[in-house]
Short mmCIF file of C-alpha atoms in Angstrom, two decimals:
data_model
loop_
_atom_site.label_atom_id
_atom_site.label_comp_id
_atom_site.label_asym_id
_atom_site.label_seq_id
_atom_site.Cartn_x
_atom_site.Cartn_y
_atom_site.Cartn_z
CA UNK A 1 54.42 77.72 84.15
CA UNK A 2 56.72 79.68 82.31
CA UNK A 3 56.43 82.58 80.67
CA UNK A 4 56.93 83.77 77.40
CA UNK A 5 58.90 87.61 76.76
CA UNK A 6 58.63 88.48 73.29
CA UNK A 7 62.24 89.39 71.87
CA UNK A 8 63.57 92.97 73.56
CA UNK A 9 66.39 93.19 71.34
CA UNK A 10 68.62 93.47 73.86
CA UNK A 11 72.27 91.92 74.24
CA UNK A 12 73.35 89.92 77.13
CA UNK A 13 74.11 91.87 79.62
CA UNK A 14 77.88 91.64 80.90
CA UNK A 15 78.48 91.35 84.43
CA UNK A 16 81.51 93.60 85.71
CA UNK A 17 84.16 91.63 87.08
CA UNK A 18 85.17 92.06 90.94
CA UNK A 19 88.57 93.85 89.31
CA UNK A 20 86.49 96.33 88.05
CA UNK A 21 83.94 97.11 90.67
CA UNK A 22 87.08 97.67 92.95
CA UNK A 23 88.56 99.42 90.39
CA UNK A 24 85.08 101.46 90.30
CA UNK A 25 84.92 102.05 93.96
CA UNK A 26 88.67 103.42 94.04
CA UNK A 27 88.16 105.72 91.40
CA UNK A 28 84.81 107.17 92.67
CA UNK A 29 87.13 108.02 95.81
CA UNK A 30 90.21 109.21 94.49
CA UNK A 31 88.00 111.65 92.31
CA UNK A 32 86.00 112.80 95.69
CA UNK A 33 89.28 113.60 97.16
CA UNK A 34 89.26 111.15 99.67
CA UNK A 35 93.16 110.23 99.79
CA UNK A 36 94.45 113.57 98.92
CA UNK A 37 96.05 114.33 102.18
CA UNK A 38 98.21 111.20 101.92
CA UNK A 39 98.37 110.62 98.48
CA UNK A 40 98.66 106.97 99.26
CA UNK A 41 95.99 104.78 99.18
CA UNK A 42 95.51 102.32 102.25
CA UNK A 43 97.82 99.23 102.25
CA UNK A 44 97.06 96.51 100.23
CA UNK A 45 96.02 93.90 102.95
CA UNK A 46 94.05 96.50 104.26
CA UNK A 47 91.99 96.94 100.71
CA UNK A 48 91.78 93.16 100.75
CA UNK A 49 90.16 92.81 103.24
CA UNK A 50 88.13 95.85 103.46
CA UNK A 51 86.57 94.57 99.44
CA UNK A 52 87.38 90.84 100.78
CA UNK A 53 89.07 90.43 97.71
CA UNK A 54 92.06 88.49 97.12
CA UNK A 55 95.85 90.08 96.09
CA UNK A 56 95.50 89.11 91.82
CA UNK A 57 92.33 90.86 92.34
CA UNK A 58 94.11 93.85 93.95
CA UNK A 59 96.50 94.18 91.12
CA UNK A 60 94.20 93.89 88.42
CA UNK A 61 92.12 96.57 89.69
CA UNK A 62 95.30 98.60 90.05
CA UNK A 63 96.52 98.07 87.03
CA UNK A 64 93.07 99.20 85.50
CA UNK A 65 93.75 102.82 87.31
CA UNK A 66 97.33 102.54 86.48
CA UNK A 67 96.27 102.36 82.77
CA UNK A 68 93.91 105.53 83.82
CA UNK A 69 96.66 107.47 85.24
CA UNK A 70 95.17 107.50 88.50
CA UNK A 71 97.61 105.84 90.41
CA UNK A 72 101.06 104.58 90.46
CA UNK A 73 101.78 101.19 91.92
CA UNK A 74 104.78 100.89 93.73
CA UNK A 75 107.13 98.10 94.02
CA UNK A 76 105.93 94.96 94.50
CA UNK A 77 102.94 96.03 93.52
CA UNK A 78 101.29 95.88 97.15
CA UNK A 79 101.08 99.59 97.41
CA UNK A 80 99.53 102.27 95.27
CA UNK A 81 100.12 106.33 95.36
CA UNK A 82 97.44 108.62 93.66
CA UNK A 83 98.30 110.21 90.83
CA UNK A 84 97.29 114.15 90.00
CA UNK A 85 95.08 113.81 87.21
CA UNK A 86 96.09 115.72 84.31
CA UNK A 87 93.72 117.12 81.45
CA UNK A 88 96.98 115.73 79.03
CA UNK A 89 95.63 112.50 79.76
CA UNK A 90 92.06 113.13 77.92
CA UNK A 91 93.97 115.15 75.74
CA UNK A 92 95.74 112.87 74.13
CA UNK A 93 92.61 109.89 74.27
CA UNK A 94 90.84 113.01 72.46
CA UNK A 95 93.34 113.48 69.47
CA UNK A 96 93.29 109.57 69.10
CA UNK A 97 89.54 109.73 69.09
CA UNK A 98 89.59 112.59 66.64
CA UNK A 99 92.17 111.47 64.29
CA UNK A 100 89.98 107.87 63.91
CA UNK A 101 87.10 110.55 62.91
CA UNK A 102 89.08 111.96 60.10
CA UNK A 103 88.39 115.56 62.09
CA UNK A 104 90.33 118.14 60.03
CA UNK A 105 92.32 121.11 61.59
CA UNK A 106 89.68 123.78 60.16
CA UNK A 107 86.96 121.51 62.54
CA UNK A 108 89.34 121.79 65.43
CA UNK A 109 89.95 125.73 65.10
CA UNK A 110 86.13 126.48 64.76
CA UNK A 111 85.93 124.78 68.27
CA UNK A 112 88.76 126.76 69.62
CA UNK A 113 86.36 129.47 68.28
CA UNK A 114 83.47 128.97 70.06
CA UNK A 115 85.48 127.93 73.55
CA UNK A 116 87.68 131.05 73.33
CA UNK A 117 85.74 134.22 73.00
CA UNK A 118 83.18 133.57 75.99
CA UNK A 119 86.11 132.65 78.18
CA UNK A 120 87.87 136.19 77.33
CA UNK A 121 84.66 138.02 78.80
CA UNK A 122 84.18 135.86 81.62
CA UNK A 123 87.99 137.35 82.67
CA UNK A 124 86.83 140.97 81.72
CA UNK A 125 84.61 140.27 84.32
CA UNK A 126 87.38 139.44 86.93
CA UNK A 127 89.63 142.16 85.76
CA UNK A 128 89.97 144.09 88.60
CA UNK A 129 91.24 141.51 90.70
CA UNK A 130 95.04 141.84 91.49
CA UNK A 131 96.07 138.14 91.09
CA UNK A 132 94.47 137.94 87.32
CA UNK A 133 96.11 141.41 86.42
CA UNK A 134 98.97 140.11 87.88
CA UNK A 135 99.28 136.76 86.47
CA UNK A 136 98.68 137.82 82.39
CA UNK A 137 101.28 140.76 82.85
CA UNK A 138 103.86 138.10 83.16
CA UNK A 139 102.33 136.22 80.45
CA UNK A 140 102.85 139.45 78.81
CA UNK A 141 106.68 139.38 79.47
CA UNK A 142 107.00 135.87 78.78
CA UNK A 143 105.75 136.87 75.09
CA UNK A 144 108.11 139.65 75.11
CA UNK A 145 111.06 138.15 76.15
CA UNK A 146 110.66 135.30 73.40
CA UNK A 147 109.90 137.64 70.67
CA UNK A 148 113.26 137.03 68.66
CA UNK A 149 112.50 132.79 68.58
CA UNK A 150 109.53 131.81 66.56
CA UNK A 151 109.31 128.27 68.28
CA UNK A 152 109.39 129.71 71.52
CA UNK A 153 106.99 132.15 71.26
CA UNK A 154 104.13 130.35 69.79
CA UNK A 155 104.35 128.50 73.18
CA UNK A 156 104.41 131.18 75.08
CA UNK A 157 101.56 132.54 72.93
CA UNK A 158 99.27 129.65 73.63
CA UNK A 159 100.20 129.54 76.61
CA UNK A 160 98.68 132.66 76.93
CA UNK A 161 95.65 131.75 75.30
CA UNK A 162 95.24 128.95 77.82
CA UNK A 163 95.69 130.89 80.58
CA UNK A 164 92.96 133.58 79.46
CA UNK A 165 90.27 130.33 79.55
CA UNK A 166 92.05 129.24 83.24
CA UNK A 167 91.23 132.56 84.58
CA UNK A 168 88.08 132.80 83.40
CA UNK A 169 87.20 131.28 86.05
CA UNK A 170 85.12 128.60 84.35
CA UNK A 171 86.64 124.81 85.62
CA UNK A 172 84.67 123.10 82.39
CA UNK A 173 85.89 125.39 79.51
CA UNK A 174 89.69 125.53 80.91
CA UNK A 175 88.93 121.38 80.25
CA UNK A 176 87.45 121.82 77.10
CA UNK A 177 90.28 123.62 75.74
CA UNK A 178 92.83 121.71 77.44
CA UNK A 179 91.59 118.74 75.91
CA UNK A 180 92.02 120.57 72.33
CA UNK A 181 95.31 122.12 73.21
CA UNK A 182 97.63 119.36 72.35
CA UNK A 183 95.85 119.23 68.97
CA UNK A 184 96.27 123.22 68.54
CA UNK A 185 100.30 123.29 69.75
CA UNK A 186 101.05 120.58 67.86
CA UNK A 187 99.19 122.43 65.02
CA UNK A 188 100.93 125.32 65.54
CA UNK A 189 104.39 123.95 66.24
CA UNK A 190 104.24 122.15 62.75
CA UNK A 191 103.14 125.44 60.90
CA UNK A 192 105.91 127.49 62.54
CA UNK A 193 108.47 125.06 61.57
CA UNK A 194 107.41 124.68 58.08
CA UNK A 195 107.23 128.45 57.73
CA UNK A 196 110.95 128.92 59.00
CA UNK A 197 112.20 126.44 57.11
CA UNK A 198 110.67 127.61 53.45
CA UNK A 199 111.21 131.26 54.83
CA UNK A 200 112.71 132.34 58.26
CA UNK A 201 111.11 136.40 56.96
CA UNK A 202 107.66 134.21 57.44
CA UNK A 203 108.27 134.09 60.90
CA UNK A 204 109.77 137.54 62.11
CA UNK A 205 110.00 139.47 64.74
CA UNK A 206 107.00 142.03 63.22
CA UNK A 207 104.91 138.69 62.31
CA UNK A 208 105.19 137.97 66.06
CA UNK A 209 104.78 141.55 67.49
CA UNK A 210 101.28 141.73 65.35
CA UNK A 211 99.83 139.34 67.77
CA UNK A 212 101.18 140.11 70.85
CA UNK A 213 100.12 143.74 70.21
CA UNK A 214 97.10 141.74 70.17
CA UNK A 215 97.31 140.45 73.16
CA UNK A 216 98.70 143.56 75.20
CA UNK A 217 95.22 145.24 74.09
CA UNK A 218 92.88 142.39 74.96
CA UNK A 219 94.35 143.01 78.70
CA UNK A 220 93.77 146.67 78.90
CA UNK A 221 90.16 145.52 77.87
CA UNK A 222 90.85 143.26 81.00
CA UNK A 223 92.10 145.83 83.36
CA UNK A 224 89.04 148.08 82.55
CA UNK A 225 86.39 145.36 83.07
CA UNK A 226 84.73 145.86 79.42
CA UNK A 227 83.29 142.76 78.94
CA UNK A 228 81.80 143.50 75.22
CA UNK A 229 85.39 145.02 74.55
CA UNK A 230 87.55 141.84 75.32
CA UNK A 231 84.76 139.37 74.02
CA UNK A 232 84.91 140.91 70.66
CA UNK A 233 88.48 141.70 70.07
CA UNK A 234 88.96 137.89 71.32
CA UNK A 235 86.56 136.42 68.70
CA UNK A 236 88.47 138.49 66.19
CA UNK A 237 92.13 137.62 67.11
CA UNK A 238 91.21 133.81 67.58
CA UNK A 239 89.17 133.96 63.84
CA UNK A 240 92.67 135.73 62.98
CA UNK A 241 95.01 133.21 64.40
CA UNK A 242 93.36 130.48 62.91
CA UNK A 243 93.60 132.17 59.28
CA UNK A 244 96.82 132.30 59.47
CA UNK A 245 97.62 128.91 61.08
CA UNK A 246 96.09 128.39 57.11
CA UNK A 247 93.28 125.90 58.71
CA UNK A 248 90.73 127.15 56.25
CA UNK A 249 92.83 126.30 53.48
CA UNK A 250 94.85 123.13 54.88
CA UNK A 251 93.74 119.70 53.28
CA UNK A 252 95.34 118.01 56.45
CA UNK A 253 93.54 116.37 59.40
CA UNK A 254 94.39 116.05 62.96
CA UNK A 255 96.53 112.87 62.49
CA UNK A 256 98.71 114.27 59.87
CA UNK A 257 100.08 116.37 63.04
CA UNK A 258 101.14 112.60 64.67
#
């Protein structure tokens, strides 16, 4: 007798094709590092027969990591090398998912704002290791030395900024704010060459030397492991930066930087 299910609202359900459950499999061992000594994946007949798949299945479950950036299929397209995934990937899928949200650039900088500041005291709390003071002294000089090209040393500054969430030690916020840091260069790239070209005074050298002084402070905050110190002149030099990036004032949205 058969029985009667009253209506779950549910839509079909979509069964994966083989592609994709290879696909699936691969990834789920690429990610737990399982061909990082070789960077090569096993030979294609191998991977046939191993998922008893046949060689159009292969390629389409390549070409679905391919499109990933998790591998790179060589020629042929029998072979296939792992790929080190970069947070530029989901960097730029995030500024195409923002950009189709109509996110403005003031809704981007508050998140800088709340990644930013915690970061900067989970360093303080690292500061008296050698390879941290080490590493944002020649961050420091990398400022310095670019200090007479505007274009130059806004990279150098954000690169700076990036490298204070890196060495906080925290994997997930260095990913957060990687994935907004194409978004914020880009930002800042456009502002910088709007303000040179209406004004090059806009951009000079004191402009620049404001906020590396900036900078060159936070890291003797660093260096003497005050936590509360670094934390709160972080939160005001990102609140700062993003003031004068004009983001509080700036009509535009993320894809009028694209």
């Amino acid at each position: 007798m058969s029985q009667d299910f009253p209506d779950l609202g549910a839509d079909p359900m979509r069964v994966p094709k083989v592609a994709e459950l290879v696909a699936q499999d691969l990834r789920r061992r690429i990610a737990s590092g399982a061909f990082a000594e070789s960077g090569e994946l096993p030979p294609g007949t191998v991977l046939m027969q191993a998922y008893g798949v046949s060689r159009p299945t292969l390629r389409e479950a390549y070409r679905i990591l391919e499109s990933e950036n998790l591998v790179e299929v060589g020629r042929g397209g029998h072979d296939a090398f792992v790929r080190q995934p970069s947070i530029k990937v989901a960097g730029r899928y995030a500024g195409v998912h923002l950009q189709m949200r109509g996110t403005t650039l003031l809704d981007v900088e508050r998140a800088r704002a709340v990644v930013e500041p915690p970061a900067a005291g989970m360093l303080a709390a690292r500061g008296g290791d050698p390879e941290v003071r080490k590493a944002l002294q020649e961050a420091l000089q990398r400022e310095r030395d670019s200090l007479d090209d505007p274009a130059a040393f806004s990279h150098a500054s954000f690169a700076f900024h990036d490298l204070v969430v890196e060495l906080s030690g925290n994997v997930t916020l260095h990913a957060v704010f990687g994935v907004l840091g194409d978004v914020v260069q880009r930002h800042t790239d456009v502002r910088v060459a709007e303000e040179t070209q209406v004004s090059p005074a806009a951009t000079d050298r004191a402009a620049l030397m404001k906020g590396h002084r900036a900078h060159v402070r936070f890291v003797e905050h660093v260096e003497a492991e005050d936590v509360a110190a670094a934390t709160a002149l972080w939160r005001t030099h990102v609140e700062a930066v993003s003031h004068a990036l004009g983001s509080d004032t700036d009509p535009r949205g993320v894809v009028d930087l694209f």
